[in-house]
Amino acid sequence: MNLRQLFFQHIAQTSQAPIGLEMVKADGIYIYDVNGKKYIDGISGFSVANIGHSHPKVVEAVQQQASQYMHLIVYGEFIEQPQVAYAKLLTDNLPQSLNSVYFTNSGAEAVEGAMKLAKRVTNKSKIICFNKSYHGSTQGALSLMGDEYWRQNFRPLLPNIFHYDYGSQEAVDAIDKDTACVILEPVQAEAGVVKPSIEWLQQIREKCNKHCALMMFDEIQTGFGRTGSLWAFEQFNVVPDVLLLGKALGGGMPLGAFIADKKLMDTLSYNPVLGHITTFGGHPVSCAAGKAAMEVLLENKWIDEVKSKEQILLKYLHHPKIKSIHTAGLWAAIELESFEVTQAVAEKCVANGLITDWFLFASNSIRIAPPLCTTNEELKTICDIVIKSLDCIT
Ligand code: PLP
C-alpha cells in the first residue's frame, strides 16, 4: 500500500472527503506537496500559522528546549522556565486583570477548564452561549456548539446551557442571577467572520458585572493579531474576565490557555485540591515555541499592517459570483451562491496553488486567513487565484 492508501486505512477519518494532499514541507506562507508543487497557505492551517510556518526562531526554540528537557511531571508542580517565561510575556501584553495563565493542550481543553472555573468561582451552573459558535469538540465544549446538527448524536451533553442569537437583545436579557458565565467569540469565526456591535458587547459586560457572572472571550481564532490588534477585544473597549487562547498560541505546537485574575484562578487549587489537572498541558516545548512565535509577531510589527492588508482584500476581491464579503483584519468570508459553488471554487483554488476552505456554519463562504506576514504582492496573488478560480466555475 502507498502512503495515501495507508492514510485512508489507518488514520481515523473526520470527513468523507479530506483534502488528501501529501505534504512534505512548509516554510513561511508556503506548503509543498510530495510532487514539489507549492501552495500558498491561505488559511494559516486554520488560524495557527499567524507568523507563517516553521519560522527559524521557532524551530530553534523547539530544538533548544527539546535538548534541555521535554515532559518532566504533571502540570503545575515543577517550576519550568518555558511556561513561566511565556506566561509573563502573555500577561505583559494583557490588561492587569488577566494576570494568571492556565496552559492546556488545546483550545477545547481551555474551554473545558474555563467552564469549570466559572462554576467554581460563582457556585452557579447556567451558561449562556451562541448559535453558530464553535468552541471545540470535547463533550463540554460540544455542549456549547452553536447548531443542533452537530450536537444531536452525542447527547446527553452538559445541562443548563442556553443558546441565543449572536448580537441579540434576548441574550443580554437572559443573563441573570443564576448565570455562571457567558462565553462568546469577539468576532464569530465559523459563522463567517461576524462582528458584533461595540454596544452589544458592552451591554453583556454590564449584565455580567451586575449578576456576578464571568464574561469569557474565546479568542482561539481571533487572537494574535488576526483582526488587526493583538487581541480582538481591544477594538471593543471591553475586557473579559476570562480569555481563552489556542491555535496560534503554540506557534505550530499544541497549546491552549485560559487566562484570568489570580484570585479567580486560585480557586482551582483547593476544595478540591487539583481542581483542574493535566499531564501534558503547558508542555515546555510548546511553550518555548509559542513564546518565540509571539516574540516574532511583536518584533516584526505585522499587526500594524493588518488593517491595510484587509483593504487589499476588499479592493481586489470583486467578481459577479461574489454575493458579499465579510472581513475582520486579515480574515475574510467570501459569500458565494451555495455550498456546491463554494466547494467547487475551493477545489479550483487548491488546483491553482491556494489552500482554502469554507466555514462550519457558513458553508457557502470561502475562508481567507493567510499568515500575517503575507506581503501585499502575495495577497494580490491570493486574490488573483480566487478570481481565476471563480472564473472557472460555470
Ligand atoms: N474555539 C474556537 C473559536 C475554535 O475555532 C476552535 C477550533 O477550531 C476551538 C475553540 C477548539 O480548539 P481545538 O481544536 O484546539 O480544541
mmCIF file of C-alpha atoms and ligand atoms in Angstrom:
data_model
loop_
_atom_site.group_PDB
_atom_site.id
_atom_site.type_symbol
_atom_site.label_atom_id
_atom_site.label_comp_id
_atom_site.label_asym_id
_atom_site.label_seq_id
_atom_site.Cartn_x
_atom_site.Cartn_y
_atom_site.Cartn_z
ATOM 1 C CA MET A 1 0.000 0.000 0.000
ATOM 2 C CA ASN A 2 1.222 3.515 -0.702
ATOM 3 C CA LEU A 3 1.033 6.315 1.864
ATOM 4 C CA ARG A 4 -2.300 7.573 0.546
ATOM 5 C CA GLN A 5 -3.880 4.139 0.895
ATOM 6 C CA LEU A 6 -2.391 3.727 4.369
ATOM 7 C CA PHE A 7 -3.812 7.148 5.331
ATOM 8 C CA PHE A 8 -7.331 6.043 4.433
ATOM 9 C CA GLN A 9 -6.788 2.612 6.008
ATOM 10 C CA HIS A 10 -5.244 3.579 9.334
ATOM 11 C CA ILE A 11 -5.917 7.239 10.057
ATOM 12 C CA ALA A 12 -9.387 7.745 11.539
ATOM 13 C CA GLN A 13 -11.272 9.956 9.134
ATOM 14 C CA THR A 14 -13.273 13.032 10.108
ATOM 15 C CA SER A 15 -14.931 13.602 6.751
ATOM 16 C CA GLN A 16 -15.855 11.662 3.647
ATOM 17 C CA ALA A 17 -13.730 13.964 1.528
ATOM 18 C CA PRO A 18 -10.499 15.166 3.148
ATOM 19 C CA ILE A 19 -8.276 17.473 1.057
ATOM 20 C CA GLY A 20 -5.897 14.498 0.964
ATOM 21 C CA LEU A 21 -2.748 16.172 -0.357
ATOM 22 C CA GLU A 22 0.539 14.624 0.769
ATOM 23 C CA MET A 23 2.550 17.499 2.196
ATOM 24 C CA VAL A 24 6.273 17.232 2.836
ATOM 25 C CA LYS A 25 7.430 20.718 3.846
ATOM 26 C CA ALA A 26 6.145 24.090 4.995
ATOM 27 C CA ASP A 27 8.057 27.350 5.042
ATOM 28 C CA GLY A 28 6.649 30.850 5.613
ATOM 29 C CA ILE A 29 3.323 31.151 3.799
ATOM 30 C CA TYR A 30 4.024 28.141 1.561
ATOM 31 C CA ILE A 31 3.348 24.410 1.869
ATOM 32 C CA TYR A 32 4.931 21.922 -0.571
ATOM 33 C CA ASP A 33 3.475 18.589 -1.628
ATOM 34 C CA VAL A 34 5.293 15.368 -2.426
ATOM 35 C CA ASN A 35 5.382 16.263 -6.134
ATOM 36 C CA GLY A 36 7.117 19.552 -5.424
ATOM 37 C CA LYS A 37 4.005 21.652 -6.047
ATOM 38 C CA LYS A 38 3.904 24.822 -3.955
ATOM 39 C CA TYR A 39 0.709 26.101 -2.306
ATOM 40 C CA ILE A 40 0.029 29.369 -0.510
ATOM 41 C CA ASP A 41 -1.472 28.571 2.870
ATOM 42 C CA GLY A 42 -4.491 30.845 2.548
ATOM 43 C CA ILE A 43 -5.966 29.804 5.897
ATOM 44 C CA SER A 44 -2.835 29.545 8.104
ATOM 45 C CA GLY A 45 -3.666 25.939 8.991
ATOM 46 C CA PHE A 46 -6.981 27.273 10.357
ATOM 47 C CA SER A 47 -5.543 30.321 12.146
ATOM 48 C CA VAL A 48 -2.488 28.616 13.633
ATOM 49 C CA ALA A 49 0.386 29.812 11.424
ATOM 50 C CA ASN A 50 -0.141 33.549 12.026
ATOM 51 C CA ILE A 51 3.614 34.127 11.632
ATOM 52 C CA GLY A 52 3.878 31.578 8.810
ATOM 53 C CA HIS A 53 5.235 28.052 9.020
ATOM 54 C CA SER A 54 8.495 26.896 10.571
ATOM 55 C CA HIS A 55 9.934 30.296 11.395
ATOM 56 C CA PRO A 56 13.657 29.734 12.128
ATOM 57 C CA LYS A 57 13.357 31.308 15.597
ATOM 58 C CA VAL A 58 10.516 28.923 16.488
ATOM 59 C CA VAL A 59 12.386 25.912 15.126
ATOM 60 C CA GLU A 60 15.455 26.935 17.127
ATOM 61 C CA ALA A 61 13.378 27.358 20.315
ATOM 62 C CA VAL A 62 11.849 23.893 19.832
ATOM 63 C CA GLN A 63 15.228 22.266 19.244
ATOM 64 C CA GLN A 64 16.834 24.082 22.130
ATOM 65 C CA GLN A 65 14.066 23.186 24.594
ATOM 66 C CA ALA A 66 13.842 19.555 23.398
ATOM 67 C CA SER A 67 17.552 19.183 24.047
ATOM 68 C CA GLN A 68 17.161 20.592 27.610
ATOM 69 C CA TYR A 69 14.066 18.690 28.730
ATOM 70 C CA MET A 70 10.634 17.723 27.465
ATOM 71 C CA HIS A 71 7.908 16.419 29.779
ATOM 72 C CA LEU A 72 9.000 16.180 33.402
ATOM 73 C CA ILE A 73 5.925 15.969 35.632
ATOM 74 C CA VAL A 74 2.219 16.794 35.606
ATOM 75 C CA TYR A 75 1.213 20.431 35.160
ATOM 76 C CA GLY A 76 1.895 22.895 37.935
ATOM 77 C CA GLU A 77 4.392 21.027 40.140
ATOM 78 C CA PHE A 78 7.893 21.939 38.972
ATOM 79 C CA ILE A 79 8.977 25.442 38.049
ATOM 80 C CA GLU A 80 9.523 25.126 34.298
ATOM 81 C CA GLN A 81 11.187 28.162 32.751
ATOM 82 C CA PRO A 82 9.430 27.995 29.318
ATOM 83 C CA GLN A 83 5.970 28.069 30.954
ATOM 84 C CA VAL A 84 6.814 30.885 33.322
ATOM 85 C CA ALA A 85 8.521 32.971 30.641
ATOM 86 C CA TYR A 86 5.620 32.585 28.225
ATOM 87 C CA ALA A 87 3.004 33.353 30.897
ATOM 88 C CA LYS A 88 4.986 36.520 31.725
ATOM 89 C CA LEU A 89 5.098 37.599 28.063
ATOM 90 C CA LEU A 90 1.376 36.956 27.600
ATOM 91 C CA THR A 91 0.303 38.776 30.748
ATOM 92 C CA ASP A 92 2.661 41.695 29.986
ATOM 93 C CA ASN A 93 0.564 42.138 26.847
ATOM 94 C CA LEU A 94 -2.837 41.898 28.560
ATOM 95 C CA PRO A 95 -4.853 44.137 30.876
ATOM 96 C CA GLN A 96 -3.858 43.939 34.516
ATOM 97 C CA SER A 97 -6.843 41.740 35.467
ATOM 98 C CA LEU A 98 -5.727 38.967 33.097
ATOM 99 C CA ASN A 99 -2.624 38.007 35.026
ATOM 100 C CA SER A 100 -2.736 34.255 35.630
ATOM 101 C CA VAL A 101 -2.360 31.683 32.854
ATOM 102 C CA TYR A 102 -3.532 28.080 32.918
ATOM 103 C CA PHE A 103 -1.890 26.293 29.965
ATOM 104 C CA THR A 104 -3.726 23.374 28.360
ATOM 105 C CA ASN A 105 -3.037 21.098 25.389
ATOM 106 C CA SER A 106 -5.712 22.500 23.096
ATOM 107 C CA GLY A 107 -8.397 25.117 22.629
ATOM 108 C CA ALA A 108 -11.182 22.750 23.641
ATOM 109 C CA GLU A 109 -9.402 21.933 26.885
ATOM 110 C CA ALA A 110 -9.068 25.640 27.622
ATOM 111 C CA VAL A 111 -12.844 25.900 27.172
ATOM 112 C CA GLU A 112 -13.401 22.922 29.497
ATOM 113 C CA GLY A 113 -11.150 24.390 32.183
ATOM 114 C CA ALA A 114 -12.750 27.815 31.882
ATOM 115 C CA MET A 115 -16.278 26.414 32.280
ATOM 116 C CA LYS A 116 -15.152 24.622 35.435
ATOM 117 C CA LEU A 117 -13.539 27.834 36.672
ATOM 118 C CA ALA A 118 -16.821 29.713 36.178
ATOM 119 C CA LYS A 119 -18.751 27.089 38.147
ATOM 120 C CA ARG A 120 -16.156 27.023 40.905
ATOM 121 C CA VAL A 121 -15.893 30.816 41.232
ATOM 122 C CA THR A 122 -19.605 31.641 41.019
ATOM 123 C CA ASN A 123 -21.078 28.490 42.545
ATOM 124 C CA LYS A 124 -23.623 28.634 39.700
ATOM 125 C CA SER A 125 -24.019 26.479 36.620
ATOM 126 C CA LYS A 126 -26.058 28.302 33.966
ATOM 127 C CA ILE A 127 -24.011 29.019 30.859
ATOM 128 C CA ILE A 128 -25.030 31.368 28.072
ATOM 129 C CA CYS A 129 -23.541 30.835 24.627
ATOM 130 C CA PHE A 130 -24.378 31.496 20.997
ATOM 131 C CA ASN A 131 -25.816 29.988 17.879
ATOM 132 C CA LYS A 132 -23.217 29.486 15.139
ATOM 133 C CA SER A 133 -20.343 29.403 17.617
ATOM 134 C CA TYR A 134 -17.683 26.711 17.720
ATOM 135 C CA HIS A 135 -15.678 26.164 20.922
ATOM 136 C CA GLY A 136 -14.297 22.654 20.428
ATOM 137 C CA SER A 137 -15.321 19.014 20.116
ATOM 138 C CA THR A 138 -14.982 17.588 23.629
ATOM 139 C CA GLN A 139 -18.262 16.889 25.430
ATOM 140 C CA GLY A 140 -18.339 20.141 27.406
ATOM 141 C CA ALA A 141 -17.224 22.326 24.517
ATOM 142 C CA LEU A 142 -19.599 20.472 22.198
ATOM 143 C CA SER A 143 -22.445 21.355 24.559
ATOM 144 C CA LEU A 144 -21.754 24.993 23.595
ATOM 145 C CA MET A 145 -21.752 24.178 19.872
ATOM 146 C CA GLY A 146 -23.971 26.610 18.051
ATOM 147 C CA ASP A 147 -26.001 24.202 15.939
ATOM 148 C CA GLU A 148 -28.114 21.185 16.867
ATOM 149 C CA TYR A 149 -26.946 19.232 13.805
ATOM 150 C CA TRP A 150 -23.524 18.729 15.400
ATOM 151 C CA ARG A 151 -24.869 18.132 18.899
ATOM 152 C CA GLN A 152 -27.793 15.781 18.338
ATOM 153 C CA ASN A 153 -25.991 12.451 18.019
ATOM 154 C CA PHE A 154 -23.836 12.987 21.094
ATOM 155 C CA ARG A 155 -26.498 13.668 23.711
ATOM 156 C CA PRO A 156 -26.758 13.751 26.654
ATOM 157 C CA LEU A 157 -24.438 16.738 26.827
ATOM 158 C CA LEU A 158 -23.966 19.279 29.649
ATOM 159 C CA PRO A 159 -27.202 20.585 31.165
ATOM 160 C CA ASN A 160 -28.075 24.218 31.882
ATOM 161 C CA ILE A 161 -26.583 25.593 28.665
ATOM 162 C CA PHE A 162 -28.611 28.166 26.736
ATOM 163 C CA HIS A 163 -28.001 29.275 23.157
ATOM 164 C CA TYR A 164 -29.005 32.689 21.785
ATOM 165 C CA ASP A 165 -28.509 34.553 18.547
ATOM 166 C CA TYR A 166 -25.232 36.450 18.413
ATOM 167 C CA GLY A 167 -25.922 40.156 18.805
ATOM 168 C CA SER A 168 -29.444 39.653 20.158
ATOM 169 C CA GLN A 169 -31.094 41.598 22.960
ATOM 170 C CA GLU A 170 -32.562 38.285 24.099
ATOM 171 C CA ALA A 171 -29.062 37.116 25.055
ATOM 172 C CA VAL A 172 -28.420 40.238 27.119
ATOM 173 C CA ASP A 173 -31.788 39.841 28.853
ATOM 174 C CA ALA A 174 -31.089 36.181 29.630
ATOM 175 C CA ILE A 175 -28.110 36.986 31.874
ATOM 176 C CA ASP A 176 -29.499 36.727 35.398
ATOM 177 C CA LYS A 177 -28.564 35.870 38.973
ATOM 178 C CA ASP A 178 -28.226 32.157 38.080
ATOM 179 C CA THR A 179 -25.735 32.753 35.280
ATOM 180 C CA ALA A 180 -22.228 31.410 35.854
ATOM 181 C CA CYS A 181 -20.759 32.711 32.624
ATOM 182 C CA VAL A 182 -21.325 33.982 29.125
ATOM 183 C CA ILE A 183 -18.939 32.558 26.569
ATOM 184 C CA LEU A 184 -18.536 34.163 23.185
ATOM 185 C CA GLU A 185 -16.128 34.986 20.402
ATOM 186 C CA PRO A 186 -15.486 38.732 19.957
ATOM 187 C CA VAL A 187 -15.715 38.018 16.207
ATOM 188 C CA GLN A 188 -17.703 34.884 15.399
ATOM 189 C CA ALA A 189 -15.373 32.774 13.311
ATOM 190 C CA GLU A 190 -17.305 29.834 11.950
ATOM 191 C CA ALA A 191 -20.432 31.915 11.361
ATOM 192 C CA GLY A 192 -18.366 33.504 8.563
ATOM 193 C CA VAL A 193 -16.420 36.330 10.264
ATOM 194 C CA VAL A 194 -19.319 38.102 12.014
ATOM 195 C CA LYS A 195 -18.565 41.183 14.099
ATOM 196 C CA PRO A 196 -20.816 42.283 16.982
ATOM 197 C CA SER A 197 -21.595 45.891 17.807
ATOM 198 C CA ILE A 198 -19.488 47.548 20.492
ATOM 199 C CA GLU A 199 -22.707 48.475 22.335
ATOM 200 C CA TRP A 200 -23.894 44.862 22.456
ATOM 201 C CA LEU A 201 -20.617 43.595 23.914
ATOM 202 C CA GLN A 202 -20.646 46.414 26.438
ATOM 203 C CA GLN A 203 -24.227 45.550 27.465
ATOM 204 C CA ILE A 204 -23.157 41.939 28.034
ATOM 205 C CA ARG A 205 -20.236 43.204 30.120
ATOM 206 C CA GLU A 206 -22.573 45.313 32.260
ATOM 207 C CA LYS A 207 -25.081 42.494 32.784
ATOM 208 C CA CYS A 208 -22.265 40.103 33.754
ATOM 209 C CA ASN A 209 -20.993 42.645 36.279
ATOM 210 C CA LYS A 210 -24.479 43.139 37.683
ATOM 211 C CA HIS A 211 -25.094 39.412 38.215
ATOM 212 C CA CYS A 212 -21.527 38.337 39.115
ATOM 213 C CA ALA A 213 -21.298 36.164 36.002
ATOM 214 C CA LEU A 214 -17.951 35.704 34.276
ATOM 215 C CA MET A 215 -17.607 37.103 30.769
ATOM 216 C CA MET A 216 -15.430 34.785 28.733
ATOM 217 C CA PHE A 217 -13.945 35.605 25.332
ATOM 218 C CA ASP A 218 -12.901 32.754 23.098
ATOM 219 C CA GLU A 219 -10.049 34.331 21.114
ATOM 220 C CA ILE A 220 -8.787 30.997 19.866
ATOM 221 C CA GLN A 221 -9.197 32.189 16.268
ATOM 222 C CA THR A 222 -9.281 35.950 16.754
ATOM 223 C CA GLY A 223 -6.162 36.230 18.921
ATOM 224 C CA PHE A 224 -2.574 37.001 17.921
ATOM 225 C CA GLY A 225 -3.323 39.821 15.530
ATOM 226 C CA ARG A 226 -5.790 38.210 13.163
ATOM 227 C CA THR A 227 -8.311 41.068 13.375
ATOM 228 C CA GLY A 228 -5.816 43.942 13.434
ATOM 229 C CA SER A 229 -4.997 44.192 17.148
ATOM 230 C CA LEU A 230 -3.146 41.657 19.274
ATOM 231 C CA TRP A 231 -6.482 40.681 20.867
ATOM 232 C CA ALA A 232 -9.789 41.366 19.148
ATOM 233 C CA PHE A 233 -11.349 42.595 22.405
ATOM 234 C CA GLU A 234 -9.109 45.675 22.296
ATOM 235 C CA GLN A 235 -11.261 47.009 19.443
ATOM 236 C CA PHE A 236 -14.445 46.828 21.544
ATOM 237 C CA ASN A 237 -13.232 48.520 24.699
ATOM 238 C CA VAL A 238 -14.399 45.555 26.768
ATOM 239 C CA VAL A 239 -12.136 43.400 28.958
ATOM 240 C CA PRO A 240 -13.315 39.835 29.612
ATOM 241 C CA ASP A 241 -12.937 38.084 32.966
ATOM 242 C CA VAL A 242 -11.505 35.047 31.213
ATOM 243 C CA LEU A 243 -9.617 34.925 27.925
ATOM 244 C CA LEU A 244 -9.354 31.651 26.001
ATOM 245 C CA LEU A 245 -6.438 31.104 23.651
ATOM 246 C CA GLY A 246 -5.236 28.308 21.379
ATOM 247 C CA LYS A 247 -4.220 27.780 17.759
ATOM 248 C CA ALA A 248 -1.525 30.471 17.117
ATOM 249 C CA LEU A 249 -0.686 30.420 20.852
ATOM 250 C CA GLY A 250 1.663 27.469 20.346
ATOM 251 C CA GLY A 251 3.478 28.785 17.258
ATOM 252 C CA GLY A 252 2.674 25.497 15.486
ATOM 253 C CA MET A 253 2.894 23.276 18.565
ATOM 254 C CA PRO A 254 -0.167 22.099 20.544
ATOM 255 C CA LEU A 255 -1.074 24.604 23.252
ATOM 256 C CA GLY A 256 -4.168 26.249 24.713
ATOM 257 C CA ALA A 257 -4.740 28.537 27.668
ATOM 258 C CA PHE A 258 -7.370 30.159 29.814
ATOM 259 C CA ILE A 259 -6.296 33.370 31.459
ATOM 260 C CA ALA A 260 -7.958 35.163 34.371
ATOM 261 C CA ASP A 261 -7.184 37.078 37.529
ATOM 262 C CA LYS A 262 -5.107 35.142 40.041
ATOM 263 C CA LYS A 263 -7.859 35.498 42.674
ATOM 264 C CA LEU A 264 -10.232 33.549 40.417
ATOM 265 C CA MET A 265 -7.639 31.054 39.278
ATOM 266 C CA ASP A 266 -6.550 30.239 42.846
ATOM 267 C CA THR A 267 -9.946 28.554 43.423
ATOM 268 C CA LEU A 268 -8.715 25.624 41.317
ATOM 269 C CA SER A 269 -6.058 24.826 43.911
ATOM 270 C CA TYR A 270 -8.355 23.988 46.857
ATOM 271 C CA ASN A 271 -11.760 22.451 47.572
ATOM 272 C CA PRO A 272 -10.885 20.235 45.846
ATOM 273 C CA VAL A 273 -7.129 20.417 45.579
ATOM 274 C CA LEU A 274 -6.101 19.761 41.960
ATOM 275 C CA GLY A 275 -9.366 21.284 40.758
ATOM 276 C CA HIS A 276 -8.131 21.038 37.195
ATOM 277 C CA ILE A 277 -5.132 18.970 36.169
ATOM 278 C CA THR A 278 -3.388 17.850 33.004
ATOM 279 C CA THR A 279 -0.359 15.723 32.252
ATOM 280 C CA PHE A 280 0.903 17.489 29.150
ATOM 281 C CA GLY A 281 -0.782 20.910 29.351
ATOM 282 C CA GLY A 282 1.799 23.686 29.010
ATOM 283 C CA HIS A 283 4.351 21.306 27.541
ATOM 284 C CA PRO A 284 7.746 23.006 27.789
ATOM 285 C CA VAL A 285 8.477 22.572 24.076
ATOM 286 C CA SER A 286 5.073 24.037 23.138
ATOM 287 C CA CYS A 287 5.603 26.970 25.499
ATOM 288 C CA ALA A 288 9.087 27.638 24.118
ATOM 289 C CA ALA A 289 7.698 27.552 20.562
ATOM 290 C CA GLY A 290 4.725 29.760 21.440
ATOM 291 C CA LYS A 291 6.860 32.357 23.176
ATOM 292 C CA ALA A 292 9.286 32.500 20.246
ATOM 293 C CA ALA A 293 6.360 32.863 17.819
ATOM 294 C CA MET A 294 4.769 35.668 19.834
ATOM 295 C CA GLU A 295 8.104 37.497 20.001
ATOM 296 C CA VAL A 296 8.475 37.192 16.218
ATOM 297 C CA LEU A 297 4.912 38.502 15.766
ATOM 298 C CA LEU A 298 5.525 41.522 18.011
ATOM 299 C CA GLU A 299 9.061 42.311 16.759
ATOM 300 C CA ASN A 300 8.000 42.364 13.105
ATOM 301 C CA LYS A 301 5.026 44.635 13.825
ATOM 302 C CA TRP A 302 2.955 42.658 11.313
ATOM 303 C CA ILE A 303 -0.201 43.500 13.264
ATOM 304 C CA ASP A 304 0.253 47.191 12.353
ATOM 305 C CA GLU A 305 -0.211 46.261 8.683
ATOM 306 C CA VAL A 306 -3.269 44.044 9.107
ATOM 307 C CA LYS A 307 -5.843 46.799 8.526
ATOM 308 C CA SER A 308 -4.174 47.987 5.293
ATOM 309 C CA LYS A 309 -3.943 44.372 4.133
ATOM 310 C CA GLU A 310 -7.668 43.994 4.823
ATOM 311 C CA GLN A 311 -8.173 46.860 2.342
ATOM 312 C CA ILE A 312 -6.203 44.942 -0.294
ATOM 313 C CA LEU A 313 -8.616 42.015 0.075
ATOM 314 C CA LEU A 314 -11.586 44.377 -0.196
ATOM 315 C CA LYS A 315 -10.061 46.106 -3.237
ATOM 316 C CA TYR A 316 -9.310 43.020 -5.316
ATOM 317 C CA LEU A 317 -11.995 40.523 -4.325
ATOM 318 C CA HIS A 318 -14.641 41.593 -6.793
ATOM 319 C CA HIS A 319 -16.455 39.169 -9.074
ATOM 320 C CA PRO A 320 -20.055 38.771 -10.266
ATOM 321 C CA LYS A 321 -20.237 35.454 -8.361
ATOM 322 C CA ILE A 322 -19.318 37.079 -5.020
ATOM 323 C CA LYS A 323 -22.533 37.913 -3.141
ATOM 324 C CA SER A 324 -20.884 39.618 -0.180
ATOM 325 C CA ILE A 325 -17.613 39.716 1.709
ATOM 326 C CA HIS A 326 -17.194 39.928 5.485
ATOM 327 C CA THR A 327 -13.775 40.879 6.815
ATOM 328 C CA ALA A 328 -12.140 41.430 10.195
ATOM 329 C CA GLY A 329 -8.486 42.253 9.636
ATOM 330 C CA LEU A 330 -6.626 39.712 7.536
ATOM 331 C CA TRP A 331 -9.603 37.408 7.580
ATOM 332 C CA ALA A 332 -12.384 37.163 5.040
ATOM 333 C CA ALA A 333 -15.522 35.168 4.364
ATOM 334 C CA ILE A 334 -16.377 35.431 0.672
ATOM 335 C CA GLU A 335 -20.031 34.575 0.282
ATOM 336 C CA LEU A 336 -20.990 32.653 -2.850
ATOM 337 C CA GLU A 337 -24.251 31.278 -4.124
ATOM 338 C CA SER A 338 -24.244 27.845 -2.459
ATOM 339 C CA PHE A 339 -22.145 25.203 -0.748
ATOM 340 C CA GLU A 340 -21.709 23.398 -4.073
ATOM 341 C CA VAL A 341 -20.233 26.511 -5.717
ATOM 342 C CA THR A 342 -18.033 27.173 -2.677
ATOM 343 C CA GLN A 343 -16.735 23.617 -2.697
ATOM 344 C CA ALA A 344 -16.004 23.789 -6.425
ATOM 345 C CA VAL A 345 -14.189 27.132 -6.045
ATOM 346 C CA ALA A 346 -12.160 25.838 -3.077
ATOM 347 C CA GLU A 347 -11.104 22.828 -5.164
ATOM 348 C CA LYS A 348 -10.081 25.094 -8.053
ATOM 349 C CA CYS A 349 -8.122 27.293 -5.632
ATOM 350 C CA VAL A 350 -6.203 24.244 -4.401
ATOM 351 C CA ALA A 351 -5.539 23.180 -8.008
ATOM 352 C CA ASN A 352 -4.311 26.756 -8.640
ATOM 353 C CA GLY A 353 -1.957 26.628 -5.641
ATOM 354 C CA LEU A 354 -4.010 28.217 -2.849
ATOM 355 C CA ILE A 355 -5.162 26.269 0.195
ATOM 356 C CA THR A 356 -8.546 27.492 1.307
ATOM 357 C CA ASP A 357 -11.759 26.132 2.794
ATOM 358 C CA TRP A 358 -15.190 27.228 3.960
ATOM 359 C CA PHE A 359 -16.743 27.832 7.414
ATOM 360 C CA LEU A 360 -18.608 25.384 9.635
ATOM 361 C CA PHE A 361 -21.786 27.497 9.787
ATOM 362 C CA ALA A 362 -21.221 29.419 6.557
ATOM 363 C CA SER A 363 -20.535 26.625 4.128
ATOM 364 C CA ASN A 364 -21.335 28.951 1.214
ATOM 365 C CA SER A 365 -18.368 31.189 2.072
ATOM 366 C CA ILE A 366 -14.708 30.809 1.093
ATOM 367 C CA ARG A 367 -12.289 31.258 4.014
ATOM 368 C CA ILE A 368 -9.288 33.547 3.560
ATOM 369 C CA ALA A 369 -6.958 33.915 6.564
ATOM 370 C CA PRO A 370 -3.346 33.851 5.373
ATOM 371 C CA PRO A 371 -0.344 34.307 7.686
ATOM 372 C CA LEU A 372 0.032 37.908 8.860
ATOM 373 C CA CYS A 373 3.497 38.032 7.262
ATOM 374 C CA THR A 374 1.939 37.676 3.782
ATOM 375 C CA THR A 375 3.222 40.576 1.664
ATOM 376 C CA ASN A 376 0.967 42.925 -0.300
ATOM 377 C CA GLU A 377 2.102 41.277 -3.557
ATOM 378 C CA GLU A 378 1.365 37.815 -2.180
ATOM 379 C CA LEU A 379 -2.061 38.999 -1.044
ATOM 380 C CA LYS A 380 -2.730 40.250 -4.556
ATOM 381 C CA THR A 381 -1.724 36.774 -5.836
ATOM 382 C CA ILE A 382 -4.198 35.184 -3.389
ATOM 383 C CA CYS A 383 -6.965 37.451 -4.712
ATOM 384 C CA ASP A 384 -5.965 36.683 -8.330
ATOM 385 C CA ILE A 385 -6.196 32.941 -7.654
ATOM 386 C CA VAL A 386 -9.639 33.299 -6.058
ATOM 387 C CA ILE A 387 -10.894 35.375 -9.018
ATOM 388 C CA LYS A 388 -9.342 32.978 -11.545
ATOM 389 C CA SER A 389 -10.947 30.027 -9.728
ATOM 390 C CA LEU A 390 -14.323 31.777 -9.736
ATOM 391 C CA ASP A 391 -13.943 32.365 -13.484
ATOM 392 C CA CYS A 392 -13.573 28.584 -13.969
ATOM 393 C CA ILE A 393 -16.964 27.871 -12.404
ATOM 394 C CA THR A 394 -19.911 27.866 -14.765
HETATM 395 N N1 PLP B 1 -12.696 27.859 19.840
HETATM 396 C C1 PLP B 1 -12.633 28.285 18.573
HETATM 397 C C2 PLP B 1 -13.139 29.663 18.232
HETATM 398 C C3 PLP B 1 -12.095 27.475 17.580
HETATM 399 O O1 PLP B 1 -12.041 27.909 16.318
HETATM 400 C C4 PLP B 1 -11.593 26.189 17.943
HETATM 401 C C5 PLP B 1 -11.027 25.307 16.920
HETATM 402 O O2 PLP B 1 -11.237 25.449 15.740
HETATM 403 C C6 PLP B 1 -11.683 25.777 19.280
HETATM 404 C C7 PLP B 1 -12.241 26.638 20.205
HETATM 405 C C8 PLP B 1 -11.185 24.431 19.710
HETATM 406 O O3 PLP B 1 -9.784 24.379 19.639
HETATM 407 P P1 PLP B 1 -9.038 22.980 19.476
HETATM 408 O O4 PLP B 1 -9.319 22.471 18.098
HETATM 409 O O5 PLP B 1 -7.586 23.296 19.715
HETATM 410 O O6 PLP B 1 -9.589 22.069 20.527
#
